[in-house]
Coordinates of N, CA and C in Angstrom, one line a residue:
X1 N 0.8 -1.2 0.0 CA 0.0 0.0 0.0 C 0.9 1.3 0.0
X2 N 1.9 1.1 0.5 CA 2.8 2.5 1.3 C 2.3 3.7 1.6
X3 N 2.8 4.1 2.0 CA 2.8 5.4 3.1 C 1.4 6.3 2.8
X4 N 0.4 6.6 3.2 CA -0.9 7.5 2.9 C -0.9 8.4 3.7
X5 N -1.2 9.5 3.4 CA -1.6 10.8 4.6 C -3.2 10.6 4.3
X6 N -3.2 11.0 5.7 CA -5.5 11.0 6.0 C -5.4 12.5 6.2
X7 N -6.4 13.3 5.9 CA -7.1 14.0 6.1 C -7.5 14.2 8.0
X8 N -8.4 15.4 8.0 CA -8.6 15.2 9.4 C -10.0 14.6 9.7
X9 N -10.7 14.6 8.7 CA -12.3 14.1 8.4 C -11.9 12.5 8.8
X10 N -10.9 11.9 8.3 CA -10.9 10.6 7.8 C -9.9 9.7 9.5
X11 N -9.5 10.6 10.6 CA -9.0 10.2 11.6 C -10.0 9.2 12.3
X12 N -10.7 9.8 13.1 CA -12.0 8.6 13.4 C -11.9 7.4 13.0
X13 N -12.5 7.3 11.7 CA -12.7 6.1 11.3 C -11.0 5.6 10.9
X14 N -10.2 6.1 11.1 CA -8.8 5.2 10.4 C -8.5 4.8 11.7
X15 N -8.1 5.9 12.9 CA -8.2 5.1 14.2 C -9.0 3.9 14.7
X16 N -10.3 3.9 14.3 CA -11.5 3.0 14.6 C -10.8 1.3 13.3
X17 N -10.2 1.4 12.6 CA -10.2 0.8 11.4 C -9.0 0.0 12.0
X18 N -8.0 0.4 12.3 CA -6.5 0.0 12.8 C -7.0 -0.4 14.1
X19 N -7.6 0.3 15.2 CA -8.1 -0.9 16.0 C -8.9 -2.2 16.1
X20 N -9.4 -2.0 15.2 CA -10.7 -3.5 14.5 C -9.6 -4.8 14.7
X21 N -8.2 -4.6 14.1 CA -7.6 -5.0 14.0 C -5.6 -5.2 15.0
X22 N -6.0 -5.3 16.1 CA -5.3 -4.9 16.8 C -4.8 -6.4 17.3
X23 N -5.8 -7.5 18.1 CA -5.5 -8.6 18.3 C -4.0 -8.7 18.7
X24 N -4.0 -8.8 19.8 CA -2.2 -9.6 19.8 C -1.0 -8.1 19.8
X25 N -1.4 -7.8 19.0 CA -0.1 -6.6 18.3 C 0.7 -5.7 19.7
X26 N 1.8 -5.5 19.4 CA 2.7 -5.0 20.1 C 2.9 -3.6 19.7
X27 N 3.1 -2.5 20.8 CA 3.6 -0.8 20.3 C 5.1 -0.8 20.3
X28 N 5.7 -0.1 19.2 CA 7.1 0.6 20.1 C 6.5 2.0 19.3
X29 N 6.9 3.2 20.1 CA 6.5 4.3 20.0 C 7.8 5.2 20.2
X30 N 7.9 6.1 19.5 CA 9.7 6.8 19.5 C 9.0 8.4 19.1
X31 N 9.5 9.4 20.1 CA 8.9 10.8 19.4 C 10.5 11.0 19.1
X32 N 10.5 11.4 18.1 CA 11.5 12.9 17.4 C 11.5 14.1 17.5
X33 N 11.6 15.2 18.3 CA 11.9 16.4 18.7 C 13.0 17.2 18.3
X34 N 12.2 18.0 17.5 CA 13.1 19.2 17.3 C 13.8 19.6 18.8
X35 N 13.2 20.2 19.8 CA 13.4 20.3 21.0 C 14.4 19.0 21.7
X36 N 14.0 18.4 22.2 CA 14.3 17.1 22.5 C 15.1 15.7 22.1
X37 N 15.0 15.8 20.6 CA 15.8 14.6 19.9 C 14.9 13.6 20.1
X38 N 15.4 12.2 20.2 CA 14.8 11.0 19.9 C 14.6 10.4 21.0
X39 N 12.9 10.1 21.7 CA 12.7 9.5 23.0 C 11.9 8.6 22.6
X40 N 12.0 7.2 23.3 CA 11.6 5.9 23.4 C 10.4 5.8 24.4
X41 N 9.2 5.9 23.8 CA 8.2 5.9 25.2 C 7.5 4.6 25.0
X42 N 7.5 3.6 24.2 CA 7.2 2.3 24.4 C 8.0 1.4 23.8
X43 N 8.2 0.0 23.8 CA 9.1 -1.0 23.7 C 7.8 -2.3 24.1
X44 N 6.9 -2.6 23.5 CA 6.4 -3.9 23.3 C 5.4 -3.5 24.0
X45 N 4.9 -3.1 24.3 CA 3.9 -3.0 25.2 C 2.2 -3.4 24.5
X46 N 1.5 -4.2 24.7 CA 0.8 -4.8 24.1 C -0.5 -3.4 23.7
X47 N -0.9 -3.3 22.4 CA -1.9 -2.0 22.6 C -3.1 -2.2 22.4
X48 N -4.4 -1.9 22.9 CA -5.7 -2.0 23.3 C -6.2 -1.2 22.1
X49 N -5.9 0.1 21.8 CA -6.4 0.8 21.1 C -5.9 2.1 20.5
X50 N -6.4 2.9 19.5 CA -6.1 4.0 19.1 C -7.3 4.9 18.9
X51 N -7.3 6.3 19.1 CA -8.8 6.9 19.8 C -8.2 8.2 19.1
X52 N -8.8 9.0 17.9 CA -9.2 10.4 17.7 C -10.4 10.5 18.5
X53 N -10.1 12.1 19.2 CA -11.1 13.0 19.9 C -10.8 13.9 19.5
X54 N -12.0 14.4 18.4 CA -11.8 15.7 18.1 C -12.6 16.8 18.8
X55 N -13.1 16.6 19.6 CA -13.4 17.9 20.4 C -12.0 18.0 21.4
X56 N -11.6 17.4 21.7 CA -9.8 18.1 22.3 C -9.2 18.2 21.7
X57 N -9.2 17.7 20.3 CA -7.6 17.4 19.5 C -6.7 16.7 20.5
X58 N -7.0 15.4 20.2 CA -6.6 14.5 21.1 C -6.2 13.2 20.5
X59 N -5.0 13.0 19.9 CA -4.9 11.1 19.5 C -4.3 10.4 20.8
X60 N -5.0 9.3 21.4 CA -4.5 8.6 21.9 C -4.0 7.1 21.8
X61 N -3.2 6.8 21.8 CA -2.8 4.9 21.5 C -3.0 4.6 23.1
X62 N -3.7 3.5 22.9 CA -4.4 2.8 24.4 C -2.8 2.1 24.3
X63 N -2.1 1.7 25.5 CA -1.4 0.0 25.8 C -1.5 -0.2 27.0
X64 N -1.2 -1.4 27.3 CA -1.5 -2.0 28.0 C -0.5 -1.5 29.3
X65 N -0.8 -0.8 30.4 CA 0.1 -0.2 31.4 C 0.4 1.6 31.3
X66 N -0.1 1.7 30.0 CA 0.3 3.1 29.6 C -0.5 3.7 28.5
X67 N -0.7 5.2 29.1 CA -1.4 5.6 27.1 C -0.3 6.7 26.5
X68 N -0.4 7.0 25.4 CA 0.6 7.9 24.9 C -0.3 8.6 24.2
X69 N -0.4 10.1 24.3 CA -1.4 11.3 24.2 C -0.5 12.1 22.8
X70 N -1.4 12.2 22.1 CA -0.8 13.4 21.2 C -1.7 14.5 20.7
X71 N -0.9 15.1 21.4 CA -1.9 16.4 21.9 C -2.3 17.7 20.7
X72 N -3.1 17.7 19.4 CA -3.2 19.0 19.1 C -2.4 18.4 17.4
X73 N -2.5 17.1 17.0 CA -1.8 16.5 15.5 C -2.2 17.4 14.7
X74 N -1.3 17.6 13.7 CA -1.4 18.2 12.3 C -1.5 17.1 11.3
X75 N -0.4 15.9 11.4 CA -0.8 15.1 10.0 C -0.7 14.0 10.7
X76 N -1.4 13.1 10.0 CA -1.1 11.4 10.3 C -1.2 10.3 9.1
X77 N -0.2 9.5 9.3 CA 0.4 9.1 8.2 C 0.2 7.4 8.6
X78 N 0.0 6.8 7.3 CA -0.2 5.6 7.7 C 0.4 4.5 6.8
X79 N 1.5 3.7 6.9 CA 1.8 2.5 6.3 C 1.3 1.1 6.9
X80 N 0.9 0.4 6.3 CA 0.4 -0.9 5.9 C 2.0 -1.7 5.6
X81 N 2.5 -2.8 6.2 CA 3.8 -3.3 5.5 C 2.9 -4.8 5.6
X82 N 4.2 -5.4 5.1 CA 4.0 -6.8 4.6 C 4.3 -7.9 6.0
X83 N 3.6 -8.9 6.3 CA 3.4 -9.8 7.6 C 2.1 -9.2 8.6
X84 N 1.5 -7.8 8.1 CA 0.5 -7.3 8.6 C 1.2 -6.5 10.1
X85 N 2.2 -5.3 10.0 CA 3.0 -4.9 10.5 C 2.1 -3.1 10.0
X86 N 2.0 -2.7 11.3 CA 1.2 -1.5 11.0 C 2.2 0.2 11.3
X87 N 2.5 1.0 10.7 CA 3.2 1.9 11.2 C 2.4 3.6 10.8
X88 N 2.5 4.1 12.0 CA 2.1 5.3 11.8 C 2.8 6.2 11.9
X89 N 2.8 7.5 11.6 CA 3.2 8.9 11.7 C 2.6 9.6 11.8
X90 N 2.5 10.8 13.6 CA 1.7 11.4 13.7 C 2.8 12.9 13.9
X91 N 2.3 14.1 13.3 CA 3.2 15.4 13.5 C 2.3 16.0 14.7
X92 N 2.8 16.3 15.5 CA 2.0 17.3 16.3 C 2.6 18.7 16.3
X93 N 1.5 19.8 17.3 CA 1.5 20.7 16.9 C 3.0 21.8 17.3
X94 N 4.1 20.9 17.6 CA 5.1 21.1 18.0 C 6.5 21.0 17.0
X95 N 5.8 20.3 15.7 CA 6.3 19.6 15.0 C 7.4 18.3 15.4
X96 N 7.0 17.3 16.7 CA 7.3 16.2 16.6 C 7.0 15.1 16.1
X97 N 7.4 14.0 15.9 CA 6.9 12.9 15.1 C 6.9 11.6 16.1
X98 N 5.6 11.5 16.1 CA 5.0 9.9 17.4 C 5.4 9.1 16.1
X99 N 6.6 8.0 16.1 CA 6.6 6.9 15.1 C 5.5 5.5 16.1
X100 N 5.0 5.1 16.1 CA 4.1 4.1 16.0 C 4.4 3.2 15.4
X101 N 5.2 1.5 15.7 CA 5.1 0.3 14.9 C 4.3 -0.5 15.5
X102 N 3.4 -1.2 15.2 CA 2.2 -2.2 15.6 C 2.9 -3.3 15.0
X103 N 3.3 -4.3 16.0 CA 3.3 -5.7 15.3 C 3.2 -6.7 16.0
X104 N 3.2 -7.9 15.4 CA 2.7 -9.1 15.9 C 4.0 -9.8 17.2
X105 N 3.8 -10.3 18.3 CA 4.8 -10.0 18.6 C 5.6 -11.6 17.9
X106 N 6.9 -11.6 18.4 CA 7.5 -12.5 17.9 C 7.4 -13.9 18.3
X107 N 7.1 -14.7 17.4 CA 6.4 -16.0 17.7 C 8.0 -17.7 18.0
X108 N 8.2 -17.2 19.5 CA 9.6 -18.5 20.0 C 8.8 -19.7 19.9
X109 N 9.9 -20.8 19.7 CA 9.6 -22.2 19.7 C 9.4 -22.1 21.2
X110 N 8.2 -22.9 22.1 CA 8.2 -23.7 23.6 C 9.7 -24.5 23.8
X111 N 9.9 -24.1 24.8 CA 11.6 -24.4 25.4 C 11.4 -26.4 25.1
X112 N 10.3 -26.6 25.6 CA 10.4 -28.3 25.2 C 10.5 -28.8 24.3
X113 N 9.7 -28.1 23.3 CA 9.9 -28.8 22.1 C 10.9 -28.5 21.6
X114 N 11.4 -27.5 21.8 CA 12.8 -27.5 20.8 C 13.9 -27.9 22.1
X115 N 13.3 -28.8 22.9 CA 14.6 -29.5 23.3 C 14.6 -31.0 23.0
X116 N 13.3 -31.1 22.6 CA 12.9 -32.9 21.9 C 13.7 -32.7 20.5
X117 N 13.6 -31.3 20.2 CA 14.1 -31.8 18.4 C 15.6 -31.2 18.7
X118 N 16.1 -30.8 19.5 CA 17.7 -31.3 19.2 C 18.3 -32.6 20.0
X119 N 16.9 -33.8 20.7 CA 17.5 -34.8 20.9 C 17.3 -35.9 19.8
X120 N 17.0 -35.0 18.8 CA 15.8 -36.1 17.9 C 14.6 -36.8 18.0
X121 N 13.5 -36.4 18.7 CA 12.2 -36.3 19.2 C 12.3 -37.4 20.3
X122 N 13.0 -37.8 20.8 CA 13.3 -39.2 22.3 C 13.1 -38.0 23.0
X123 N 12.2 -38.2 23.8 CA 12.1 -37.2 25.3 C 12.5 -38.7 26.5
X124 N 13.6 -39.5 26.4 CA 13.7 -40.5 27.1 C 14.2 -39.9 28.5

C-alpha cells in the first residue's frame, strides 16, 4: 500500500479501522523532537487501542500499562507493510513525530519442544 496521509475528516474512522484489527499486536512508540531529539516511550507493550477526539484534538494509543497522548496532531500518516505490520506517523503541533510500529509480537519455539528436536524427538 505504502505510506498515505489522512485528512482530518478521515482520523476517526482510520483510528476506529487499525483498532478493529489490533488482536495480539505490540507498540514501540519513539517521538523525534526538534526540542528534544529522539525519546523511546514504548518497547512492546501490548496495545488495546487508538482513539481520535476531536473535540480536544486528542490522538491517543491505548497500551496496556500506559497511554501515549498526542496532543493537538497536524498530520497522520499511515503505512500498511508486509506480515500485517502496521506503522504510523503522527506530526504534532510542535512539529514532533509519534513513530508508532504495531506488530505481531514475535512467535519462539516452547523451550520443550525445541529440546525434543535437538535430541531427535526421544524425550527418554
Amino acid at each position: 500500500m505504502g505510506i498515505q496521509r489522512f485528512d482530518r475528516s478521515m482520523w476517526i474512522n482510520v483510528c476506529a479501522a487499525i483498532s478493529a484489527n489490533l488482536l495480539g499486536k505490540r507498540a514501540e512508540i519513539e517521538i523525534v523532537s526538534p526540542a528534544d531529539g529522539l525519546l523511546t516511550e514504548a518497547l512492546g507493550q501490548p496495545v488495546l487501542g487508538i482513539i481520535y477526539d476531536p473535540a480536544n484534538d486528542v490522538l491517543t494509543i491505548l497500551l496496556e500499562g500506559i497511554d501515549h497522548f498526542v496532543f493537538q496532531p497536524k498530520e497522520v500518516y499511515l503505512d500498511l507493510r508486509l506480515g500485517g505490520d502496521v506503522s504510523l506517523g503522527i506530526l504534532d503541533k510542535a512539529d514532533a513525530w509519534h513513530i508508532v510500529l504495531l506488530r505481531d509480537p514475535l512467535m519462539l519455539p516452547r523451550a520443550a519442544a525445541s529440546l525434543d528436536a535437538r535430541q531427535g524427538g526421544n524425550a527418554s
